[in-house]
């Protein structure tokens, strides 16, 4: 594979020997259950066939040196500098290095060994487009340190440590879905995760159905404020609904019926946000039996409803995402289309009859370009395996 050759060559040029190991960890796409992970709901992601690859070798010094090939940047840190988020020369650790360094930090917190290493990594998961390039970097380094430390943790525990790294070291308040999907992916399967109990199961995707990801190429900056506002609205809804429904701990515990009974007591904006969450959790609970019965048609309708809800109730869409989804939903072979990830830009996910997928991708690209004025990137992808050591 090209990307493996690329990092192997850079490793040899930089460190004067071939790398001892190669690890990979995929990005992910979520098919249903958006903005419900932090409300204890269900999510339905799949690991995709795009991944971060890291070439690495242990070193005798106590200094870990990383080279991010895609950024052409280098950073060095050690167990001594990790707390202060500095490099070994005392300069501040660059932002991109917080992801792998955060993994080292989380492992140290968990009293697991973090053997110093030399590493070169690169990825074909697009950055910041909602396919979770960050979790793929974290999980790739998790495998690297696990390999060198010879400790073994269940994949879900690795995911939780990756999430801790991103929450507490990088400072991004993400849920568990991204790291979970990257760590636990199964070929040709969707993963149904209960974000409260962390129980999960696989659901096979029929072999004649393709997952098509369409990148609008629009990236919104400063969306973390909007994200935090949505989280706060959900918390407020729970607080207010608890007066009538004292048993509820999160929106997960509110049925659609109960919600409709008490929604009048919520302020307008809070009620819209909470309605999305309550109805989306209901949609994901229908999804399991639909998929198990092979009813992709009906499942696709739930994806379309999800998009409308994210657009009108949760208000995390943007004109480009709406254009991409609207065009897709009219195309031949498309079962369902919606924005995926946090929103405000990034990608849509589409379920498409496999034999129609190429034509779908082409027509969607042309339609989007003529309406939105940007050339999109479209990936026909497959549900793939989770993080693993390749060599
Ligand atoms: P995403 O939705 O892709 O996860 P994030 O904003 O959560 O978007 O994470 C993107 C960040 O992760 C990048 O800004 C960078 O710091 C880090 N990252 C992702 N991919 C790479 C890579 N190939 N090389 C170095 N850093 C990366
Ligand atoms: Mg991310």
Coordinates of N, CA and C in Angstrom, one line a residue, residues 11 24 44 53 55 98 100 104 125 202 210 226 257 259 296 300 318 321 343-344 378-379 389:
X11 N 10.5 7.0 7.5 CA 11.1 6.5 8.8 C 12.5 6.1 8.5
X24 N -2.4 0.3 12.2 CA -3.3 1.1 11.5 C -4.6 1.3 12.4
X44 N -24.8 4.2 15.8 CA -24.7 3.2 14.8 C -23.6 3.5 13.8
X53 N -1.9 5.4 9.7 CA -0.9 4.4 9.7 C 0.3 4.9 10.4
X55 N 4.3 4.0 11.6 CA 5.5 3.1 11.5 C 6.3 3.5 12.8
X98 N -0.7 17.0 20.5 CA -1.5 16.7 21.7 C -2.3 15.4 21.6
X100 N -1.4 12.3 20.0 CA -0.6 11.1 20.4 C 0.0 11.3 21.8
X104 N -0.3 9.0 25.4 CA 0.7 8.6 26.4 C 0.3 9.0 27.8
X125 N -7.5 9.6 6.3 CA -8.8 10.1 6.8 C -8.7 11.6 6.7
X202 N -22.7 -6.2 16.7 CA -22.5 -5.9 15.3 C -23.8 -6.3 14.6
X210 N -23.8 -0.1 -0.5 CA -22.6 0.6 -0.3 C -22.8 1.8 0.6
X226 N -21.0 26.3 19.7 CA -22.3 25.8 19.3 C -22.5 24.4 19.9
X257 N -43.7 9.6 23.9 CA -45.0 9.9 24.5 C -44.9 10.9 25.7
X259 N -42.4 12.8 26.3 CA -41.9 14.1 25.9 C -43.1 15.0 25.3
X296 N -33.6 -2.3 4.3 CA -32.7 -1.1 4.1 C -33.5 0.1 3.7
X300 N -33.2 3.5 5.5 CA -32.9 4.7 4.8 C -33.8 5.9 5.1
X318 N -25.9 23.1 7.5 CA -25.5 24.3 6.8 C -26.0 24.2 5.3
X321 N -24.4 21.3 3.3 CA -24.8 19.9 3.7 C -26.3 19.7 3.2
X343 N -21.6 18.3 12.5 CA -22.4 19.2 11.6 C -21.7 20.5 11.3
X344 N -22.4 21.5 10.8 CA -21.8 22.8 10.4 C -20.8 22.7 9.2
X378 N -15.8 12.4 -3.0 CA -16.8 11.4 -2.7 C -16.1 10.0 -2.6
X379 N -16.3 9.3 -1.4 CA -15.7 8.0 -1.2 C -16.7 6.9 -1.1
X389 N -2.5 -4.1 14.7 CA -1.0 -4.1 14.4 C -0.9 -4.9 13.1

